[in-house]
Amino acid sequence: MTILHIDSSINGNTSASREVSGSIVNQLKGALWGEEVVYRDLAANPLPHLTLEAFADTRTLDEFMAADTIVIGAPMYNFTVPSQLKAWIDRIVIAGATFRYTENGPEGLAKGKRVIIAIARGGIYSEGSPTAAFEHVETYLRGVFNMIGIEPEFVVAEGVNLSPEHRVAAIENALGETIRLAA
């Protein structure tokens, strides 16, 4: 089994999404045997924004297709995903490779993969909150992965910038969810 671990936060060791995505990978490694982990830090080694020339480079797509499980650390920046993560997504959502157009709409071709996404949000954006309409990380990533045939799973640490106490509680709650995911 191959796990592709993607982190995209610019916050290094203080990143909540990195802490949670790392825990997910560790839980998966503990529950499985013989797995290989491929790690990509998109903040430390960003992909350039998509150009026609870059589009021809299939290494990122090949790495994605070779993975059985993909774990993504996705912080919320300005209500959506970091541009580094968007550049990675632009390399894996490819017509004819991970989806195709049909008369009945798009059909995902990357079925059979497990995608687990660790989201960290500074404020409260969950359903029912006054700012729920501004949440474009989970909704965007769900749409992207559904397009290519995958139903992603989410672990959310929410309100990490409200107070030090709330940060600890939000991360501890998310870390508890990682145990459930590995079962």
XYZ file of N, CA, C and O in Angstrom:
732
model
N 0.844 -1.187 0.000
C 0.000 0.000 0.000
C 0.878 1.235 0.000
O 1.837 1.325 0.755
N 0.544 2.193 -0.820
C 1.280 3.448 -0.884
C 0.397 4.581 -0.383
O -0.737 4.743 -0.841
N 0.930 5.352 0.561
C 0.264 6.541 1.078
C 0.988 7.754 0.508
O 2.206 7.879 0.667
N 0.256 8.635 -0.150
C 0.797 9.909 -0.612
C 0.355 10.959 0.389
O -0.843 11.184 0.573
N 1.327 11.575 1.067
C 1.044 12.573 2.102
C 1.413 13.946 1.544
O 2.577 14.207 1.228
N 0.417 14.808 1.434
C 0.579 16.156 0.882
C 0.313 17.173 1.988
O -0.740 17.140 2.621
N 1.265 18.078 2.229
C 1.035 19.206 3.131
C 1.159 20.491 2.330
O 1.990 20.598 1.421
N 0.337 21.481 2.689
C 0.346 22.733 1.926
C 0.396 23.985 2.797
O 0.410 25.097 2.269
N 0.451 23.840 4.105
C 0.486 25.005 4.990
C 1.844 25.688 4.944
O 2.887 25.029 4.926
N 1.832 27.007 5.003
C 3.073 27.783 5.051
C 3.595 27.938 6.476
O 4.657 28.510 6.686
N 2.866 27.394 7.459
C 3.192 27.615 8.871
C 4.168 26.619 9.482
O 4.387 26.644 10.696
N 4.734 25.742 8.702
C 5.750 24.820 9.207
C 5.287 24.036 10.420
O 4.170 23.528 10.462
N 6.148 23.959 11.438
C 5.878 23.145 12.623
C 4.723 23.654 13.479
O 4.261 22.941 14.360
N 4.260 24.877 13.250
C 3.138 25.406 14.033
C 1.796 25.197 13.334
O 0.773 25.658 13.821
N 1.801 24.486 12.225
C 0.598 24.283 11.430
C -0.322 23.234 12.034
O 0.083 22.101 12.295
N -1.573 23.605 12.219
C -2.582 22.650 12.709
C -2.879 21.596 11.654
O -3.011 20.411 11.976
N -2.977 21.981 10.385
C -3.291 20.991 9.339
C -2.157 19.980 9.191
O -2.412 18.792 8.961
N -0.917 20.421 9.348
C 0.221 19.486 9.288
C 0.186 18.517 10.467
O 0.479 17.332 10.306
N -0.149 19.017 11.647
C -0.214 18.149 12.818
C -1.280 17.064 12.627
O -1.042 15.883 12.912
N -2.423 17.458 12.116
C -3.515 16.501 11.942
C -3.220 15.550 10.780
O -3.433 14.337 10.897
N -2.709 16.054 9.658
C -2.400 15.149 8.534
C -1.308 14.159 8.927
O -1.374 12.984 8.561
N -0.325 14.613 9.696
C 0.718 13.710 10.181
C 0.161 12.620 11.074
O 0.569 11.456 10.998
N -0.794 12.979 11.915
C -1.437 11.990 12.778
C -2.227 10.974 11.956
O -2.211 9.776 12.263
N -2.904 11.433 10.917
C -3.650 10.515 10.052
C -2.696 9.494 9.438
O -2.952 8.287 9.465
N -1.583 9.971 8.899
C -0.605 9.063 8.291
C -0.073 8.081 9.332
O 0.022 6.874 9.070
N 0.260 8.570 10.519
C 0.764 7.680 11.568
C -0.275 6.640 11.978
O 0.072 5.476 12.217
N -1.531 7.045 12.068
C -2.591 6.093 12.404
C -2.747 5.046 11.303
O -2.918 3.857 11.592
N -2.684 5.472 10.061
C -2.792 4.519 8.947
C -1.620 3.547 8.947
O -1.792 2.352 8.721
N -0.430 4.064 9.195
C 0.755 3.198 9.241
C 0.648 2.185 10.371
O 1.092 1.045 10.233
N 0.056 2.582 11.484
C -0.110 1.672 12.614
C -1.161 0.614 12.359
O -1.080 -0.497 12.903
N -2.150 0.921 11.527
C -3.250 -0.014 11.271
C -2.951 -0.964 10.109
O -3.575 -2.005 9.995
N -2.010 -0.591 9.281
C -1.710 -1.382 8.086
C -0.293 -1.934 8.176
O 0.463 -1.606 9.077
N 0.058 -2.740 7.204
C 1.400 -3.313 7.200
C 1.977 -3.221 5.803
O 1.287 -3.492 4.822
N 3.242 -2.861 5.696
C 3.914 -2.847 4.410
C 3.668 -1.607 3.578
O 3.938 -1.608 2.379
N 3.175 -0.547 4.180
C 2.883 0.652 3.417
C 4.142 1.470 3.165
O 5.075 1.464 3.937
N 4.131 2.156 2.047
C 5.183 3.100 1.692
C 4.565 4.487 1.770
O 3.447 4.693 1.311
N 5.279 5.431 2.363
C 4.782 6.801 2.452
C 5.635 7.694 1.559
O 6.864 7.727 1.686
N 4.981 8.392 0.661
C 5.623 9.396 -0.184
C 5.140 10.738 0.339
O 3.934 10.974 0.428
N 6.071 11.611 0.717
C 5.707 12.892 1.316
C 6.045 14.043 0.376
O 7.134 14.099 -0.197
N 5.095 14.979 0.244
C 5.285 16.193 -0.548
C 4.879 17.395 0.290
O 3.752 17.470 0.767
N 5.820 18.312 0.462
C 5.573 19.570 1.161
C 5.444 20.647 0.093
O 6.454 21.107 -0.457
N 4.229 21.016 -0.213
C 3.982 21.967 -1.296
C 4.346 23.402 -0.943
O 4.476 24.236 -1.843
N 4.514 23.689 0.347
C 4.962 25.031 0.735
C 6.480 25.130 0.591
O 6.993 26.128 0.092
N 7.202 24.091 1.003
C 8.663 24.095 0.899
C 9.131 23.888 -0.540
O 10.153 24.437 -0.954
N 8.382 23.089 -1.296
C 8.729 22.780 -2.688
C 7.493 22.946 -3.562
O 6.916 21.960 -4.028
N 7.082 24.196 -3.784
C 5.836 24.416 -4.531
C 5.970 24.068 -6.008
O 7.045 24.200 -6.603
N 4.871 23.610 -6.554
C 4.784 23.436 -7.996
C 4.506 24.805 -8.605
O 3.766 25.599 -8.017
N 5.071 25.081 -9.763
C 4.721 26.358 -10.397
C 3.258 26.339 -10.832
O 2.667 25.272 -11.021
N 2.694 27.516 -10.972
C 1.331 27.585 -11.468
C 1.272 26.950 -12.845
O 2.256 26.920 -13.580
N 0.124 26.444 -13.177
C -0.037 25.675 -14.398
C 0.189 26.534 -15.634
O -0.362 27.623 -15.772
N 1.022 26.013 -16.514
C 1.244 26.590 -17.836
C 1.107 25.454 -18.837
O 1.096 24.274 -18.457
N 1.064 25.778 -20.085
C 0.965 24.740 -21.107
C 2.187 23.824 -21.058
O 2.065 22.607 -21.180
N 3.366 24.395 -20.843
C 4.578 23.580 -20.759
C 4.539 22.672 -19.528
O 4.895 21.498 -19.590
N 4.099 23.210 -18.395
C 4.023 22.420 -17.164
C 2.970 21.329 -17.272
O 3.088 20.278 -16.641
N 1.957 21.557 -18.072
C 0.874 20.601 -18.241
C 1.387 19.272 -18.800
O 0.830 18.217 -18.524
N 2.455 19.332 -19.587
C 3.007 18.126 -20.198
C 3.779 17.259 -19.203
O 4.019 16.080 -19.465
N 4.162 17.825 -18.054
C 4.904 17.077 -17.042
C 3.916 16.260 -16.213
O 3.120 16.806 -15.460
N 3.981 14.931 -16.326
C 3.003 14.071 -15.672
C 3.516 13.444 -14.379
O 2.861 12.554 -13.831
N 4.640 13.892 -13.849
C 5.187 13.257 -12.641
C 4.235 13.346 -11.449
O 4.061 12.371 -10.709
N 3.603 14.499 -11.247
C 2.667 14.656 -10.133
C 1.454 13.753 -10.327
O 1.007 13.091 -9.387
N 0.928 13.695 -11.530
C -0.200 12.815 -11.836
C 0.195 11.355 -11.624
O -0.564 10.586 -11.022
N 1.374 10.964 -12.093
C 1.830 9.578 -11.930
C 1.951 9.213 -10.451
O 1.569 8.112 -10.044
N 2.469 10.130 -9.652
C 2.607 9.900 -8.215
C 1.232 9.721 -7.563
O 1.035 8.831 -6.729
N 0.282 10.551 -7.947
C -1.078 10.445 -7.440
C -1.701 9.110 -7.836
O -2.294 8.410 -7.006
N -1.581 8.746 -9.093
C -2.201 7.508 -9.572
C -1.575 6.275 -8.935
O -2.248 5.259 -8.766
N -0.310 6.341 -8.550
C 0.373 5.204 -7.929
C -0.027 5.005 -6.467
O 0.197 3.932 -5.903
N -0.615 6.014 -5.858
C -0.974 5.941 -4.435
C -2.320 5.242 -4.246
O -3.236 5.398 -5.048
N -2.399 4.493 -3.152
C -3.663 3.868 -2.768
C -4.481 4.806 -1.885
O -5.698 4.882 -1.994
N -3.771 5.501 -0.980
C -4.393 6.442 -0.053
C -3.665 7.772 -0.159
O -2.435 7.798 -0.204
N -4.420 8.856 -0.185
C -3.848 10.199 -0.245
C -4.334 10.944 0.991
O -5.539 10.997 1.262
N -3.385 11.488 1.746
C -3.684 12.283 2.934
C -3.222 13.699 2.646
O -2.063 13.922 2.288
N -4.122 14.660 2.805
C -3.829 16.048 2.446
C -4.054 16.957 3.643
O -5.124 16.929 4.249
N -3.055 17.768 3.965
C -3.202 18.836 4.945
C -3.609 20.094 4.205
O -2.868 20.592 3.356
N -4.815 20.601 4.501
C -5.387 21.723 3.755
C -5.865 22.824 4.695
O -6.995 22.783 5.176
N -5.027 23.811 4.956
C -5.495 24.938 5.760
C -6.399 25.847 4.935
O -6.347 25.837 3.708
N -7.232 26.604 5.625
C -8.069 27.588 4.955
C -7.312 28.918 4.907
O -6.934 29.451 5.939
N -7.077 29.404 3.701
C -6.486 30.725 3.497
C -7.481 31.555 2.690
O -7.839 31.162 1.578
N -7.920 32.650 3.244
C -8.849 33.537 2.544
C -10.057 32.765 2.002
O -10.445 32.930 0.852
N -10.599 31.900 2.837
C -11.818 31.139 2.600
C -11.660 29.938 1.666
O -12.636 29.264 1.366
N -10.446 29.654 1.185
C -10.262 28.540 0.258
C -8.907 27.875 0.490
O -8.255 28.135 1.499
N -8.491 27.027 -0.441
C -7.235 26.296 -0.301
C -6.050 27.187 -0.660
O -6.192 28.147 -1.429
N -4.858 26.882 -0.128
C -3.668 27.631 -0.519
C -3.387 27.452 -2.009
O -3.692 26.403 -2.589
N -2.773 28.452 -2.605
C -2.465 28.370 -4.035
C -1.516 27.212 -4.341
O -1.574 26.640 -5.426
N -0.680 26.836 -3.376
C 0.221 25.701 -3.582
C -0.581 24.412 -3.792
O -0.231 23.577 -4.631
N -1.633 24.238 -3.017
C -2.473 23.056 -3.161
C -3.264 23.115 -4.461
O -3.441 22.104 -5.147
N -3.719 24.289 -4.823
C -4.442 24.452 -6.097
C -3.541 24.072 -7.267
O -3.986 23.409 -8.221
N -2.257 24.442 -7.224
C -1.321 24.080 -8.296
C -1.177 22.561 -8.386
O -1.087 22.004 -9.487
N -1.174 21.870 -7.241
C -1.102 20.403 -7.237
C -2.379 19.812 -7.836
O -2.320 18.891 -8.655
N -3.524 20.347 -7.438
C -4.804 19.861 -7.960
C -4.857 20.023 -9.478
O -5.339 19.141 -10.196
N -4.322 21.142 -9.976
C -4.299 21.365 -11.422
C -3.515 20.285 -12.154
O -3.739 20.060 -13.347
N -2.608 19.602 -11.462
C -1.804 18.542 -12.076
C -2.477 17.172 -12.026
O -2.055 16.263 -12.729
N -3.512 17.021 -11.172
C -4.136 15.695 -11.057
C -5.545 15.627 -11.635
O -6.039 14.539 -11.890
N -6.195 16.746 -11.844
C -7.538 16.738 -12.424
C -7.374 16.970 -13.922
O -7.342 18.105 -14.403
N -7.216 15.858 -14.637
C -6.861 15.905 -16.054
C -7.871 15.088 -16.858
O -8.034 13.886 -16.631
N -8.515 15.761 -17.794
C -9.457 15.065 -18.674
C -8.723 13.958 -19.419
O -7.622 14.149 -19.928
N -9.330 12.777 -19.429
C -8.735 11.626 -20.091
C -7.835 10.809 -19.181
O -7.504 9.670 -19.499
N -7.437 11.365 -18.037
C -6.578 10.639 -17.094
C -7.325 10.326 -15.796
O -7.388 9.179 -15.376
N -7.890 11.354 -15.151
C -8.607 11.122 -13.895
C -10.117 11.336 -14.032
O -10.863 11.040 -13.108
N -10.545 11.863 -15.145
C -11.979 11.949 -15.454
C -12.138 12.040 -16.960
O -11.178 12.304 -17.695
N -13.349 11.792 -17.404
C -13.658 11.978 -18.827
C -15.041 12.571 -18.939
O -15.891 12.393 -18.068
N -15.240 13.279 -20.032
C -16.543 13.845 -20.316
C -17.382 12.809 -21.051
O -16.883 12.114 -21.938
N -18.650 12.696 -20.643
C -19.577 11.795 -21.322
C -20.852 12.576 -21.630
O -21.018 13.707 -21.167
N -21.747 11.948 -22.350
C -23.026 12.592 -22.654
C -23.840 12.846 -21.393
O -24.698 13.723 -21.368
N -23.575 12.075 -20.341
C -24.286 12.223 -19.075
C -23.518 13.058 -18.057
O -23.862 13.068 -16.887
N -22.486 13.735 -18.490
C -21.666 14.537 -17.594
C -20.322 13.871 -17.330
O -20.028 12.806 -17.874
N -19.495 14.475 -16.490
C -18.168 13.922 -16.238
C -18.243 12.584 -15.508
O -19.138 12.344 -14.697
N -17.270 11.722 -15.807
C -17.144 10.431 -15.137
C -15.743 10.338 -14.541
O -14.743 10.516 -15.239
N -15.672 10.070 -13.249
C -14.394 9.924 -12.575
C -13.688 8.645 -12.957
O -14.310 7.590 -13.053
N -12.381 8.740 -13.165
C -11.573 7.585 -13.555
C -10.570 7.181 -12.487
O -9.798 6.250 -12.689
N -10.565 7.872 -11.352
C -9.593 7.593 -10.286
C -10.249 6.854 -9.129
O -9.814 6.961 -7.982
N -11.275 6.100 -9.417
C -12.018 5.375 -8.384
C -11.116 4.368 -7.677
O -10.128 3.916 -8.231
N -11.502 4.041 -6.442
C -10.766 3.037 -5.695
C -9.688 3.595 -4.788
O -9.056 2.850 -4.039
N -9.461 4.878 -4.827
C -8.485 5.512 -3.952
C -9.197 6.069 -2.717
O -10.343 6.472 -2.785
N -8.468 6.112 -1.638
C -8.989 6.733 -0.423
C -8.304 8.081 -0.263
O -7.076 8.170 -0.327
N -9.082 9.112 -0.064
C -8.552 10.461 0.163
C -9.066 10.945 1.510
O -10.279 10.972 1.745
N -8.128 11.321 2.378
C -8.464 11.863 3.698
C -7.842 13.254 3.780
O -6.642 13.413 3.539
N -8.652 14.239 4.111
C -8.198 15.625 4.114
C -8.307 16.207 5.512
O -9.379 16.185 6.123
N -7.179 16.720 6.012
C -7.123 17.402 7.303
C -7.254 18.897 7.045
O -6.364 19.517 6.469
N -8.368 19.466 7.449
C -8.630 20.890 7.251
C -8.418 21.623 8.570
O -8.870 21.168 9.619
N -7.741 22.748 8.495
C -7.604 23.637 9.657
C -8.170 24.996 9.269
O -7.831 25.547 8.220
N -9.064 25.506 10.131
C -9.693 26.808 9.877
C -9.509 27.671 11.109
O -9.757 27.232 12.236
N -9.102 28.904 10.901
C -8.868 29.814 12.012
C -10.132 30.201 12.755
O -10.129 30.361 13.961
N -11.233 30.330 12.038
C -12.512 30.685 12.637
C -13.479 29.522 12.571
O -13.100 28.391 12.279
N -14.734 29.825 12.828
C -15.794 28.819 12.793
C -16.574 29.004 11.495
O -17.205 30.045 11.288
N -16.519 28.006 10.631
C -17.170 28.064 9.326
C -18.098 26.884 9.091
O -18.595 26.704 7.987
N -18.352 26.084 10.107
C -19.192 24.903 9.934
C -20.644 25.309 9.692
O -21.051 26.456 9.940
N -21.401 24.333 9.214
C -22.808 24.570 8.905
C -23.535 25.124 10.128
O -23.365 24.651 11.245
N -24.308 26.162 9.907
C -25.055 26.790 10.986
C -24.351 27.990 11.593
O -24.965 28.770 12.317
N -23.071 28.166 11.307
C -22.362 29.331 11.844
C -22.663 30.551 10.972
O -23.030 30.418 9.808
N -22.480 31.757 11.516
C -22.743 32.968 10.733
C -21.832 33.102 9.508
O -22.175 33.807 8.567
N -20.689 32.422 9.511
C -19.749 32.531 8.398
C -19.708 31.270 7.530
O -18.799 31.111 6.718
N -20.682 30.401 7.660
C -20.697 29.143 6.910
C -20.638 29.360 5.397
O -20.040 28.559 4.674
N -21.224 30.435 4.912
C -21.228 30.695 3.464
C -19.834 30.987 2.915
O -19.625 30.928 1.705
N -18.881 31.281 3.796
C -17.512 31.576 3.371
C -16.619 30.334 3.330
O -15.449 30.428 2.985
N -17.153 29.180 3.694
C -16.355 27.954 3.708
C -16.252 27.405 2.292
O -17.228 26.920 1.733
N -15.035 27.484 1.720
C -14.814 27.005 0.356
C -13.656 26.015 0.279
O -13.146 25.778 -0.811
N -13.235 25.461 1.396
C -12.179 24.446 1.379
C -12.817 23.072 1.234
O -12.566 22.358 0.263
N -13.646 22.710 2.198
C -14.280 21.383 2.152
C -15.184 21.254 0.930
O -15.158 20.231 0.237
N -15.967 22.278 0.638
C -16.881 22.191 -0.506
C -16.099 22.068 -1.818
O -16.464 21.274 -2.690
N -15.038 22.837 -1.961
C -14.215 22.777 -3.173
C -13.551 21.413 -3.314
O -13.623 20.777 -4.375
N -12.907 20.938 -2.238
C -12.192 19.669 -2.318
C -13.144 18.494 -2.513
O -12.820 17.544 -3.234
N -14.316 18.557 -1.910
C -15.310 17.499 -2.151
C -15.679 17.474 -3.639
O -15.732 16.420 -4.269
N -15.931 18.637 -4.217
C -16.267 18.707 -5.640
C -15.152 18.217 -6.533
O -15.385 17.462 -7.485
N -13.921 18.617 -6.245
C -12.763 18.194 -7.040
C -12.627 16.678 -7.031
O -12.509 16.037 -8.082
N -12.646 16.085 -5.834
C -12.435 14.642 -5.759
C -13.644 13.858 -6.250
O -13.486 12.795 -6.860
N -14.846 14.371 -6.045
C -16.022 13.716 -6.626
C -15.918 13.703 -8.149
O -16.285 12.710 -8.792
N -15.417 14.775 -8.730
C -15.267 14.873 -10.185
C -14.394 13.747 -10.728
O -14.644 13.237 -11.826
N -13.395 13.334 -9.966
C -12.493 12.293 -10.461
C -12.840 10.906 -9.905
O -12.073 9.957 -10.076
N -13.996 10.805 -9.237
C -14.501 9.504 -8.830
C -14.205 9.082 -7.407
O -14.309 7.903 -7.073
N -13.847 10.029 -6.543
C -13.464 9.717 -5.165
C -14.357 10.489 -4.199
O -14.569 11.685 -4.378
N -14.828 9.797 -3.157
C -15.568 10.467 -2.079
C -14.575 10.709 -0.947
O -14.197 9.781 -0.239
N -14.119 11.961 -0.759
C -13.107 12.225 0.276
C -13.688 12.188 1.681
O -14.891 12.380 1.881
N -12.812 11.925 2.632
C -13.151 11.967 4.051
C -12.466 13.204 4.634
O -11.373 13.564 4.202
N -13.084 13.817 5.639
C -12.551 15.049 6.205
C -12.390 14.954 7.715
O -13.234 14.376 8.397
N -11.310 15.540 8.192
C -11.086 15.771 9.616
C -10.851 17.270 9.735
O -9.986 17.818 9.041
N -11.617 17.947 10.585
C -11.558 19.407 10.649
C -11.169 19.880 12.043
O -11.786 19.486 13.032
N -10.146 20.719 12.084
C -9.792 21.463 13.303
C -10.272 22.888 13.050
O -9.719 23.602 12.215
N -11.309 23.289 13.760
C -11.972 24.557 13.470
C -11.813 25.536 14.624
O -11.897 25.152 15.787
N -11.583 26.801 14.281
C -11.458 27.838 15.296
C -10.088 27.882 15.947
O -9.950 28.346 17.078
N -9.054 27.444 15.212
C -7.714 27.342 15.815
C -7.093 28.703 16.132
O -6.128 28.765 16.888
N -7.652 29.777 15.601
C -7.121 31.108 15.905
C -7.987 31.907 16.877
O -7.723 33.084 17.116
N -9.005 31.285 17.449
C -9.879 31.999 18.373
C -9.201 32.291 19.703
O -9.344 33.375 20.252
N -8.482 31.309 20.229
C -7.756 31.458 21.487
C -6.812 30.271 21.616
O -7.031 29.236 20.971
N -5.777 30.395 22.436
C -4.881 29.236 22.634
C -5.641 28.005 23.145
O -5.371 26.885 22.711
N -6.607 28.220 24.029
C -7.368 27.100 24.572
C -8.235 26.438 23.490
O -8.335 25.213 23.426
N -8.851 27.272 22.675
C -9.698 26.729 21.608
C -8.851 25.983 20.580
O -9.270 24.948 20.064
N -7.658 26.488 20.300
C -6.747 25.807 19.371
C -6.421 24.403 19.872
O -6.516 23.434 19.124
N -6.045 24.309 21.140
C -5.703 23.004 21.723
C -6.897 22.063 21.637
O -6.764 20.901 21.223
N -8.074 22.542 22.016
C -9.276 21.706 22.000
C -9.628 21.268 20.574
O -9.987 20.103 20.344
N -9.533 22.191 19.605
C -9.870 21.865 18.213
C -8.919 20.821 17.648
O -9.350 19.877 16.967
N -7.632 20.976 17.928
C -6.652 20.011 17.421
C -6.820 18.665 18.113
O -6.779 17.615 17.463
N -7.045 18.677 19.429
C -7.255 17.408 20.141
C -8.490 16.679 19.613
O -8.466 15.457 19.450
N -9.550 17.396 19.330
C -10.751 16.792 18.765
C -10.448 16.177 17.391
O -10.860 15.052 17.108
N -9.727 16.905 16.551
C -9.371 16.403 15.225
C -8.458 15.184 15.336
O -8.636 14.202 14.594
N -7.505 15.214 16.260
C -6.609 14.072 16.447
C -7.390 12.838 16.883
O -7.080 11.718 16.473
N -8.422 13.030 17.684
C -9.275 11.913 18.082
C -9.987 11.301 16.878
O -10.168 10.085 16.801
N -10.360 12.139 15.918
C -10.995 11.646 14.691
C -10.039 10.812 13.842
O -10.465 9.915 13.123
N -8.733 11.114 13.925
C -7.767 10.348 13.115
C -7.733 8.888 13.536
O -7.501 8.007 12.708
N -7.973 8.626 14.808
C -8.006 7.241 15.291
C -9.174 6.502 14.661
O -9.045 5.355 14.210
N -10.327 7.167 14.579
C -11.512 6.564 13.956
C -11.265 6.254 12.487
O -11.642 5.199 11.989
N -10.590 7.140 11.787
C -10.353 6.957 10.358
C -9.467 5.763 10.062
O -9.589 5.140 9.019
N -8.530 5.477 10.947
C -7.591 4.381 10.695
C -8.210 3.025 10.990
O -7.668 1.998 10.582
N -9.336 3.017 11.679
C -9.959 1.725 12.058
C -10.541 1.009 10.862
O -10.843 1.543 9.856
